[in-house]
PDB file of C-alpha atoms in Angstrom:
ATOM      1  CA  UNK K   1     -62.067 -11.603 -45.262  1.00 54.00           C
ATOM      2  CA  UNK K   2     -58.661 -12.745 -44.019  1.00 51.00           C
ATOM      3  CA  UNK K   3     -56.939 -10.607 -46.674  1.00 50.00           C
ATOM      4  CA  UNK K   4     -59.064  -7.576 -45.792  1.00 51.00           C
ATOM      5  CA  UNK K   5     -58.189  -7.978 -42.112  1.00 48.00           C
ATOM      6  CA  UNK K   6     -54.488  -8.301 -42.915  1.00 58.00           C
ATOM      7  CA  UNK K   7     -54.546  -5.160 -45.087  1.00 52.00           C
ATOM      8  CA  UNK K   8     -56.458  -3.279 -42.394  1.00 49.00           C
ATOM      9  CA  UNK K   9     -53.960  -4.330 -39.736  1.00 57.00           C
ATOM     10  CA  UNK K  10     -51.059  -3.334 -41.984  1.00 52.00           C
ATOM     11  CA  UNK K  11     -52.573   0.112 -42.511  1.00 62.00           C
ATOM     12  CA  UNK K  12     -53.128   0.485 -38.784  1.00 60.00           C
ATOM     13  CA  UNK K  13     -49.538  -0.569 -38.079  1.00 55.00           C
ATOM     14  CA  UNK K  14     -48.273   1.903 -40.661  1.00 57.00           C
ATOM     15  CA  UNK K  15     -50.254   4.738 -39.084  1.00 53.00           C
ATOM     16  CA  UNK K  16     -48.936   3.779 -35.642  1.00 50.00           C
ATOM     17  CA  UNK K  17     -45.332   3.786 -36.865  1.00 46.00           C
ATOM     18  CA  UNK K  18     -45.812   7.225 -38.463  1.00 55.00           C
ATOM     19  CA  UNK K  19     -47.383   8.583 -35.278  1.00 46.00           C
ATOM     20  CA  UNK K  20     -44.528   7.249 -33.165  1.00 49.00           C
ATOM     21  CA  UNK K  21     -41.941   8.702 -35.554  1.00 45.00           C
ATOM     22  CA  UNK K  22     -43.693  12.081 -35.520  1.00 46.00           C
ATOM     23  CA  UNK K  23     -43.873  11.997 -31.730  1.00 44.00           C
ATOM     24  CA  UNK K  24     -40.159  11.230 -31.455  1.00 41.00           C
ATOM     25  CA  UNK K  25     -39.323  14.033 -33.886  1.00 40.00           C
ATOM     26  CA  UNK K  26     -41.520  16.517 -32.016  1.00 40.00           C
ATOM     27  CA  UNK K  27     -39.994  15.452 -28.700  1.00 40.00           C
ATOM     28  CA  UNK K  28     -36.483  15.895 -30.101  1.00 41.00           C
ATOM     29  CA  UNK K  29     -37.311  19.355 -31.441  1.00 51.00           C
ATOM     30  CA  UNK K  30     -38.854  20.399 -28.122  1.00 66.00           C
ATOM     31  CA  UNK K  31     -35.992  19.074 -25.990  1.00 85.00           C
ATOM     32  CA  UNK K  32     -33.233  21.506 -24.944  1.00 89.00           C
ATOM     33  CA  UNK K  33     -29.823  21.039 -26.581  1.00 93.00           C
ATOM     34  CA  UNK K  34     -27.475  18.781 -24.629  1.00 92.00           C
ATOM     35  CA  UNK K  35     -23.994  20.046 -23.662  1.00 95.00           C
ATOM     36  CA  UNK K  36     -20.971  18.732 -21.764  1.00 92.00           C
ATOM     37  CA  UNK K  37     -17.905  19.945 -19.833  1.00 91.00           C
ATOM     38  CA  UNK K  38     -15.389  19.102 -22.561  1.00 91.00           C
ATOM     39  CA  UNK K  39     -16.241  21.334 -25.514  1.00 94.00           C
ATOM     40  CA  UNK K  40     -17.656  24.850 -25.639  1.00 96.00           C
ATOM     41  CA  UNK K  41     -20.933  24.890 -27.568  1.00 96.00           C
ATOM     42  CA  UNK K  42     -20.863  26.579 -30.968  1.00 96.00           C
ATOM     43  CA  UNK K  43     -23.041  29.631 -31.443  1.00 96.00           C
ATOM     44  CA  UNK K  44     -25.365  27.738 -33.784  1.00 96.00           C
ATOM     45  CA  UNK K  45     -25.968  25.153 -31.060  1.00 97.00           C
ATOM     46  CA  UNK K  46     -26.739  27.806 -28.460  1.00 97.00           C
ATOM     47  CA  UNK K  47     -28.868  30.346 -30.277  1.00 97.00           C
ATOM     48  CA  UNK K  48     -32.637  30.231 -30.386  1.00 97.00           C
ATOM     49  CA  UNK K  49     -33.676  29.896 -34.051  1.00 96.00           C
ATOM     50  CA  UNK K  50     -35.142  33.390 -34.312  1.00 97.00           C
ATOM     51  CA  UNK K  51     -31.960  35.187 -33.187  1.00 97.00           C
ATOM     52  CA  UNK K  52     -30.181  34.912 -36.555  1.00 93.00           C
ATOM     53  CA  UNK K  53     -33.129  36.506 -38.367  1.00 94.00           C
ATOM     54  CA  UNK K  54     -34.184  39.103 -35.782  1.00 96.00           C
ATOM     55  CA  UNK K  55     -30.926  40.294 -34.176  1.00 95.00           C
ATOM     56  CA  UNK K  56     -30.034  43.858 -35.172  1.00 95.00           C
ATOM     57  CA  UNK K  57     -27.126  46.062 -34.144  1.00 93.00           C
ATOM     58  CA  UNK K  58     -29.566  48.430 -32.433  1.00 94.00           C
ATOM     59  CA  UNK K  59     -30.544  45.615 -30.054  1.00 96.00           C
ATOM     60  CA  UNK K  60     -27.168  46.049 -28.327  1.00 95.00           C
ATOM     61  CA  UNK K  61     -27.550  49.765 -27.713  1.00 95.00           C
ATOM     62  CA  UNK K  62     -28.856  51.033 -24.403  1.00 96.00           C
ATOM     63  CA  UNK K  63     -28.874  50.673 -20.661  1.00 97.00           C
ATOM     64  CA  UNK K  64     -29.321  47.186 -19.210  1.00 97.00           C
ATOM     65  CA  UNK K  65     -29.713  45.743 -15.739  1.00 98.00           C
ATOM     66  CA  UNK K  66     -28.025  42.425 -15.127  1.00 98.00           C
ATOM     67  CA  UNK K  67     -30.793  40.388 -13.528  1.00 98.00           C
ATOM     68  CA  UNK K  68     -28.922  37.131 -13.074  1.00 98.00           C
ATOM     69  CA  UNK K  69     -25.618  35.441 -13.780  1.00 98.00           C
ATOM     70  CA  UNK K  70     -23.544  32.305 -13.549  1.00 97.00           C
ATOM     71  CA  UNK K  71     -20.056  33.803 -13.675  1.00 95.00           C
ATOM     72  CA  UNK K  72     -17.247  33.301 -11.173  1.00 90.00           C
ATOM     73  CA  UNK K  73     -15.627  36.618 -12.159  1.00 88.00           C
ATOM     74  CA  UNK K  74     -18.604  38.182 -10.354  1.00 92.00           C
ATOM     75  CA  UNK K  75     -19.236  35.610  -7.629  1.00 93.00           C
ATOM     76  CA  UNK K  76     -17.337  34.273  -5.742  1.00 89.00           C
ATOM     77  CA  UNK K  77     -14.591  36.729  -6.792  1.00 86.00           C
ATOM     78  CA  UNK K  78     -16.790  39.262  -5.052  1.00 90.00           C
ATOM     79  CA  UNK K  79     -17.767  37.123  -2.037  1.00 90.00           C
ATOM     80  CA  UNK K  80     -20.241  39.674  -0.670  1.00 89.00           C
ATOM     81  CA  UNK K  81     -23.133  39.048  -3.066  1.00 89.00           C
ATOM     82  CA  UNK K  82     -22.379  41.546  -5.867  1.00 94.00           C
ATOM     83  CA  UNK K  83     -25.283  43.877  -6.501  1.00 96.00           C
ATOM     84  CA  UNK K  84     -26.439  46.829  -8.633  1.00 97.00           C
ATOM     85  CA  UNK K  85     -24.811  45.305 -11.736  1.00 97.00           C
ATOM     86  CA  UNK K  86     -25.512  47.261 -14.909  1.00 97.00           C
ATOM     87  CA  UNK K  87     -24.346  47.416 -18.500  1.00 97.00           C
ATOM     88  CA  UNK K  88     -24.440  50.490 -20.735  1.00 96.00           C
ATOM     89  CA  UNK K  89     -23.817  49.299 -24.280  1.00 96.00           C
ATOM     90  CA  UNK K  90     -22.908  51.429 -27.289  1.00 96.00           C
ATOM     91  CA  UNK K  91     -22.045  50.255 -30.799  1.00 96.00           C
ATOM     92  CA  UNK K  92     -18.926  52.077 -31.993  1.00 96.00           C
ATOM     93  CA  UNK K  93     -16.244  51.718 -34.677  1.00 96.00           C
ATOM     94  CA  UNK K  94     -12.514  51.083 -34.287  1.00 94.00           C
ATOM     95  CA  UNK K  95     -10.029  53.098 -36.344  1.00 95.00           C
ATOM     96  CA  UNK K  96      -9.612  50.086 -38.655  1.00 94.00           C
ATOM     97  CA  UNK K  97     -13.339  50.073 -39.427  1.00 95.00           C
ATOM     98  CA  UNK K  98     -14.278  47.118 -37.219  1.00 94.00           C
ATOM     99  CA  UNK K  99     -17.513  47.731 -35.352  1.00 96.00           C
ATOM    100  CA  UNK K 100     -17.715  46.789 -31.701  1.00 96.00           C
ATOM    101  CA  UNK K 101     -19.921  46.997 -28.626  1.00 96.00           C
ATOM    102  CA  UNK K 102     -18.414  49.233 -25.957  1.00 95.00           C
ATOM    103  CA  UNK K 103     -19.894  47.829 -22.778  1.00 95.00           C
ATOM    104  CA  UNK K 104     -19.500  50.161 -19.791  1.00 94.00           C
ATOM    105  CA  UNK K 105     -20.206  47.652 -17.072  1.00 93.00           C
ATOM    106  CA  UNK K 106     -20.512  48.240 -13.336  1.00 95.00           C
ATOM    107  CA  UNK K 107     -20.622  45.992 -10.271  1.00 95.00           C
ATOM    108  CA  UNK K 108     -21.034  46.937  -6.627  1.00 95.00           C
ATOM    109  CA  UNK K 109     -19.017  44.774  -4.233  1.00 93.00           C
ATOM    110  CA  UNK K 110     -19.266  45.442  -0.494  1.00 92.00           C
ATOM    111  CA  UNK K 111     -20.492  48.983  -1.139  1.00 91.00           C
ATOM    112  CA  UNK K 112     -17.772  49.906  -3.645  1.00 92.00           C
ATOM    113  CA  UNK K 113     -18.341  50.347  -7.384  1.00 92.00           C
ATOM    114  CA  UNK K 114     -16.083  48.506  -9.817  1.00 90.00           C
ATOM    115  CA  UNK K 115     -16.627  49.991 -13.293  1.00 90.00           C
ATOM    116  CA  UNK K 116     -15.246  47.920 -16.131  1.00 88.00           C
ATOM    117  CA  UNK K 117     -14.827  48.489 -19.880  1.00 89.00           C
ATOM    118  CA  UNK K 118     -15.723  45.355 -21.838  1.00 89.00           C
ATOM    119  CA  UNK K 119     -15.208  45.380 -25.608  1.00 93.00           C
ATOM    120  CA  UNK K 120     -16.915  43.012 -28.046  1.00 95.00           C
ATOM    121  CA  UNK K 121     -16.031  43.007 -31.726  1.00 95.00           C
ATOM    122  CA  UNK K 122     -18.994  42.327 -33.987  1.00 96.00           C
ATOM    123  CA  UNK K 123     -18.730  39.541 -36.561  1.00 96.00           C
ATOM    124  CA  UNK K 124     -20.621  38.733 -39.740  1.00 95.00           C
ATOM    125  CA  UNK K 125     -22.824  36.397 -37.692  1.00 96.00           C
ATOM    126  CA  UNK K 126     -25.747  38.114 -35.919  1.00 96.00           C
ATOM    127  CA  UNK K 127     -25.489  37.615 -32.173  1.00 97.00           C
ATOM    128  CA  UNK K 128     -21.934  36.276 -32.200  1.00 97.00           C
ATOM    129  CA  UNK K 129     -19.169  38.544 -30.884  1.00 96.00           C
ATOM    130  CA  UNK K 130     -15.530  38.260 -29.813  1.00 94.00           C
ATOM    131  CA  UNK K 131     -14.946  39.878 -26.439  1.00 90.00           C
ATOM    132  CA  UNK K 132     -11.814  41.092 -24.715  1.00 86.00           C
ATOM    133  CA  UNK K 133     -10.892  43.009 -21.569  1.00 80.00           C
ATOM    134  CA  UNK K 134      -7.846  45.300 -22.023  1.00 75.00           C
ATOM    135  CA  UNK K 135      -7.637  46.191 -18.317  1.00 74.00           C
ATOM    136  CA  UNK K 136      -9.373  44.125 -15.643  1.00 72.00           C
ATOM    137  CA  UNK K 137     -10.891  46.000 -12.704  1.00 69.00           C
ATOM    138  CA  UNK K 138     -12.643  43.015 -11.170  1.00 65.00           C
ATOM    139  CA  UNK K 139     -11.898  42.729  -7.425  1.00 61.00           C
ATOM    140  CA  UNK K 140      -8.799  40.703  -6.500  1.00 68.00           C
ATOM    141  CA  UNK K 141      -7.667  40.096 -10.097  1.00 70.00           C
ATOM    142  CA  UNK K 142      -4.430  41.431 -11.673  1.00 75.00           C
ATOM    143  CA  UNK K 143      -5.173  44.198 -14.196  1.00 72.00           C
ATOM    144  CA  UNK K 144      -3.817  42.318 -17.236  1.00 71.00           C
ATOM    145  CA  UNK K 145      -4.818  38.805 -16.210  1.00 65.00           C
ATOM    146  CA  UNK K 146      -7.036  38.279 -19.292  1.00 63.00           C
ATOM    147  CA  UNK K 147      -5.718  41.025 -21.582  1.00 62.00           C
ATOM    148  CA  UNK K 148      -4.725  38.481 -24.250  1.00 70.00           C
ATOM    149  CA  UNK K 149      -7.771  36.244 -23.877  1.00 77.00           C
ATOM    150  CA  UNK K 150     -10.594  36.293 -26.420  1.00 84.00           C
ATOM    151  CA  UNK K 151     -14.031  35.514 -25.015  1.00 89.00           C
ATOM    152  CA  UNK K 152     -16.383  34.193 -27.704  1.00 94.00           C
ATOM    153  CA  UNK K 153     -19.742  35.719 -26.816  1.00 96.00           C
ATOM    154  CA  UNK K 154     -23.085  34.404 -28.056  1.00 97.00           C
ATOM    155  CA  UNK K 155     -26.470  36.049 -27.740  1.00 98.00           C
ATOM    156  CA  UNK K 156     -28.397  32.899 -26.886  1.00 98.00           C
ATOM    157  CA  UNK K 157     -31.827  34.500 -26.979  1.00 98.00           C
ATOM    158  CA  UNK K 158     -33.347  37.940 -27.053  1.00 98.00           C
ATOM    159  CA  UNK K 159     -36.588  39.824 -26.658  1.00 98.00           C
ATOM    160  CA  UNK K 160     -36.903  43.051 -28.581  1.00 96.00           C
ATOM    161  CA  UNK K 161     -38.543  46.301 -27.552  1.00 94.00           C
ATOM    162  CA  UNK K 162     -38.585  48.614 -24.517  1.00 94.00           C
ATOM    163  CA  UNK K 163     -39.041  45.631 -22.186  1.00 95.00           C
ATOM    164  CA  UNK K 164     -36.491  43.589 -24.086  1.00 97.00           C
ATOM    165  CA  UNK K 165     -33.542  41.525 -22.919  1.00 98.00           C
ATOM    166  CA  UNK K 166     -30.438  39.636 -24.019  1.00 98.00           C
ATOM    167  CA  UNK K 167     -29.094  36.342 -22.693  1.00 98.00           C
ATOM    168  CA  UNK K 168     -25.353  36.143 -23.345  1.00 98.00           C
ATOM    169  CA  UNK K 169     -22.915  33.269 -22.887  1.00 97.00           C
ATOM    170  CA  UNK K 170     -19.116  33.331 -23.006  1.00 96.00           C
ATOM    171  CA  UNK K 171     -17.152  30.090 -23.028  1.00 95.00           C
ATOM    172  CA  UNK K 172     -13.377  29.461 -22.987  1.00 93.00           C
ATOM    173  CA  UNK K 173     -11.551  26.147 -23.261  1.00 93.00           C
ATOM    174  CA  UNK K 174      -8.190  25.187 -21.788  1.00 89.00           C
ATOM    175  CA  UNK K 175      -6.343  21.868 -21.931  1.00 90.00           C
ATOM    176  CA  UNK K 176      -9.200  20.097 -23.750  1.00 87.00           C
ATOM    177  CA  UNK K 177     -11.830  21.110 -21.228  1.00 93.00           C
ATOM    178  CA  UNK K 178     -14.135  24.031 -20.578  1.00 95.00           C
ATOM    179  CA  UNK K 179     -12.271  26.397 -18.256  1.00 93.00           C
ATOM    180  CA  UNK K 180     -14.825  29.203 -17.998  1.00 94.00           C
ATOM    181  CA  UNK K 181     -18.506  29.729 -18.696  1.00 96.00           C
ATOM    182  CA  UNK K 182     -20.123  33.099 -18.103  1.00 96.00           C
ATOM    183  CA  UNK K 183     -23.897  33.429 -18.453  1.00 98.00           C
ATOM    184  CA  UNK K 184     -25.414  36.897 -18.116  1.00 98.00           C
ATOM    185  CA  UNK K 185     -29.042  38.035 -18.140  1.00 98.00           C
ATOM    186  CA  UNK K 186     -29.206  41.659 -19.403  1.00 98.00           C
ATOM    187  CA  UNK K 187     -32.612  43.335 -19.396  1.00 98.00           C
ATOM    188  CA  UNK K 188     -34.009  46.823 -19.970  1.00 97.00           C
ATOM    189  CA  UNK K 189     -36.266  46.357 -16.924  1.00 96.00           C
ATOM    190  CA  UNK K 190     -35.498  44.769 -13.555  1.00 95.00           C
ATOM    191  CA  UNK K 191     -38.702  43.089 -12.413  1.00 95.00           C
ATOM    192  CA  UNK K 192     -39.048  39.482 -11.255  1.00 96.00           C
ATOM    193  CA  UNK K 193     -41.314  38.535 -14.153  1.00 97.00           C
ATOM    194  CA  UNK K 194     -38.582  39.433 -16.632  1.00 98.00           C
ATOM    195  CA  UNK K 195     -36.005  37.423 -14.698  1.00 98.00           C
ATOM    196  CA  UNK K 196     -38.199  34.308 -14.685  1.00 98.00           C
ATOM    197  CA  UNK K 197     -38.963  34.761 -18.383  1.00 98.00           C
ATOM    198  CA  UNK K 198     -35.233  34.889 -19.107  1.00 98.00           C
ATOM    199  CA  UNK K 199     -34.441  31.879 -16.948  1.00 98.00           C
ATOM    200  CA  UNK K 200     -37.066  29.827 -18.792  1.00 98.00           C
ATOM    201  CA  UNK K 201     -35.633  30.920 -22.144  1.00 98.00           C
ATOM    202  CA  UNK K 202     -32.106  30.027 -21.013  1.00 98.00           C
ATOM    203  CA  UNK K 203     -33.157  26.577 -19.860  1.00 98.00           C
ATOM    204  CA  UNK K 204     -35.007  26.008 -23.142  1.00 97.00           C
ATOM    205  CA  UNK K 205     -31.635  26.453 -24.881  1.00 97.00           C
ATOM    206  CA  UNK K 206     -29.893  23.934 -22.618  1.00 97.00           C
ATOM    207  CA  UNK K 207     -28.109  26.425 -20.361  1.00 97.00           C
ATOM    208  CA  UNK K 208     -29.394  24.683 -17.257  1.00 97.00           C
ATOM    209  CA  UNK K 209     -26.489  22.250 -17.657  1.00 97.00           C
ATOM    210  CA  UNK K 210     -24.093  25.108 -16.886  1.00 97.00           C
ATOM    211  CA  UNK K 211     -26.297  27.241 -14.621  1.00 97.00           C
ATOM    212  CA  UNK K 212     -26.928  24.411 -12.173  1.00 97.00           C
ATOM    213  CA  UNK K 213     -23.240  23.672 -11.646  1.00 95.00           C
ATOM    214  CA  UNK K 214     -21.004  25.182  -8.977  1.00 93.00           C
ATOM    215  CA  UNK K 215     -22.550  28.227  -7.329  1.00 92.00           C
ATOM    216  CA  UNK K 216     -25.639  28.023  -9.511  1.00 95.00           C
ATOM    217  CA  UNK K 217     -27.588  30.914 -10.987  1.00 97.00           C
ATOM    218  CA  UNK K 218     -27.291  34.135  -9.001  1.00 96.00           C
ATOM    219  CA  UNK K 219     -30.124  36.693  -8.889  1.00 97.00           C
ATOM    220  CA  UNK K 220     -28.860  40.279  -8.726  1.00 97.00           C
ATOM    221  CA  UNK K 221     -30.192  42.664  -6.079  1.00 96.00           C
ATOM    222  CA  UNK K 222     -31.140  46.028  -7.606  1.00 96.00           C
ATOM    223  CA  UNK K 223     -32.695  47.610  -4.530  1.00 93.00           C
ATOM    224  CA  UNK K 224     -31.187  50.822  -3.159  1.00 91.00           C
ATOM    225  CA  UNK K 225     -28.813  51.390  -6.075  1.00 94.00           C
ATOM    226  CA  UNK K 226     -28.210  55.179  -6.149  1.00 88.00           C
ATOM    227  CA  UNK K 227     -26.361  55.111  -9.495  1.00 87.00           C
ATOM    228  CA  UNK K 228     -29.234  53.444 -11.335  1.00 90.00           C
ATOM    229  CA  UNK K 229     -32.211  55.199 -12.952  1.00 85.00           C
ATOM    230  CA  UNK K 230     -35.089  55.254 -10.502  1.00 69.00           C
ATOM    231  CA  UNK K 231     -38.678  54.254 -11.146  1.00 55.00           C
ATOM    232  CA  UNK K 232     -38.439  50.596 -12.178  1.00 48.00           C
ATOM    233  CA  UNK K 233     -39.468  47.897  -9.748  1.00 50.00           C
ATOM    234  CA  UNK K 234     -36.707  46.562  -7.530  1.00 51.00           C
ATOM    235  CA  UNK K 235     -35.917  43.002  -6.631  1.00 54.00           C
ATOM    236  CA  UNK K 236     -33.999  41.274  -3.905  1.00 52.00           C
ATOM    237  CA  UNK K 237     -31.120  39.076  -4.966  1.00 50.00           C
ATOM    238  CA  UNK K 238     -30.844  35.433  -4.036  1.00 46.00           C
ATOM    239  CA  UNK K 239     -29.510  32.153  -5.266  1.00 42.00           C
ATOM    240  CA  UNK K 240     -31.878  30.368  -7.604  1.00 47.00           C
ATOM    241  CA  UNK K 241     -32.085  26.643  -7.011  1.00 37.00           C
TER     242      UNK K 241
END
């Protein structure tokens, strides 16, 4: 009887250890990635697992509303709550055969439009691009301030289809620390539900570490934007805490 009890207890202990190990593994898989202020995350650390398999070049094409951002080239460089921010993306080809996303981007600051051409060279990795800005038109910045800077750009997550969206992150290091992080929520619609869906997806990939720093995550106001297509629901912009 003593031997039977010992064997039974051993089996029970073994099952408990397996359950605890499985629970720890599941918890680790469900937990967002952890980042720091020293090193820019690699694209494979940032991207949701499905991006590599689902991302297609056609997902870049089209007209997008920026619903939210954490990006000091937008705020506080425009201190008046930038609004009506949009992105018209087209995949094109350079003369040397390199394909790129021509992003005709627009921001309204204090009632004045600041159109900007942003160029992103495609790479062999789906959802990983190398961005550059030949001429800067952002308020208060010299035109060639970042002309020689490459902005690694990662599509962190995406939703496909007519109500789809892209979450993009650019990160640049300087002097062994992160000098700039830009997080941009681009969506084909501009309703609050889409914004909250994107914020949840961003936080699931660990972007809360960056979004909650500094000026936080900024919601873009798309009400009364005469240059935007009409008919989609509008939203007021505010800081998201």
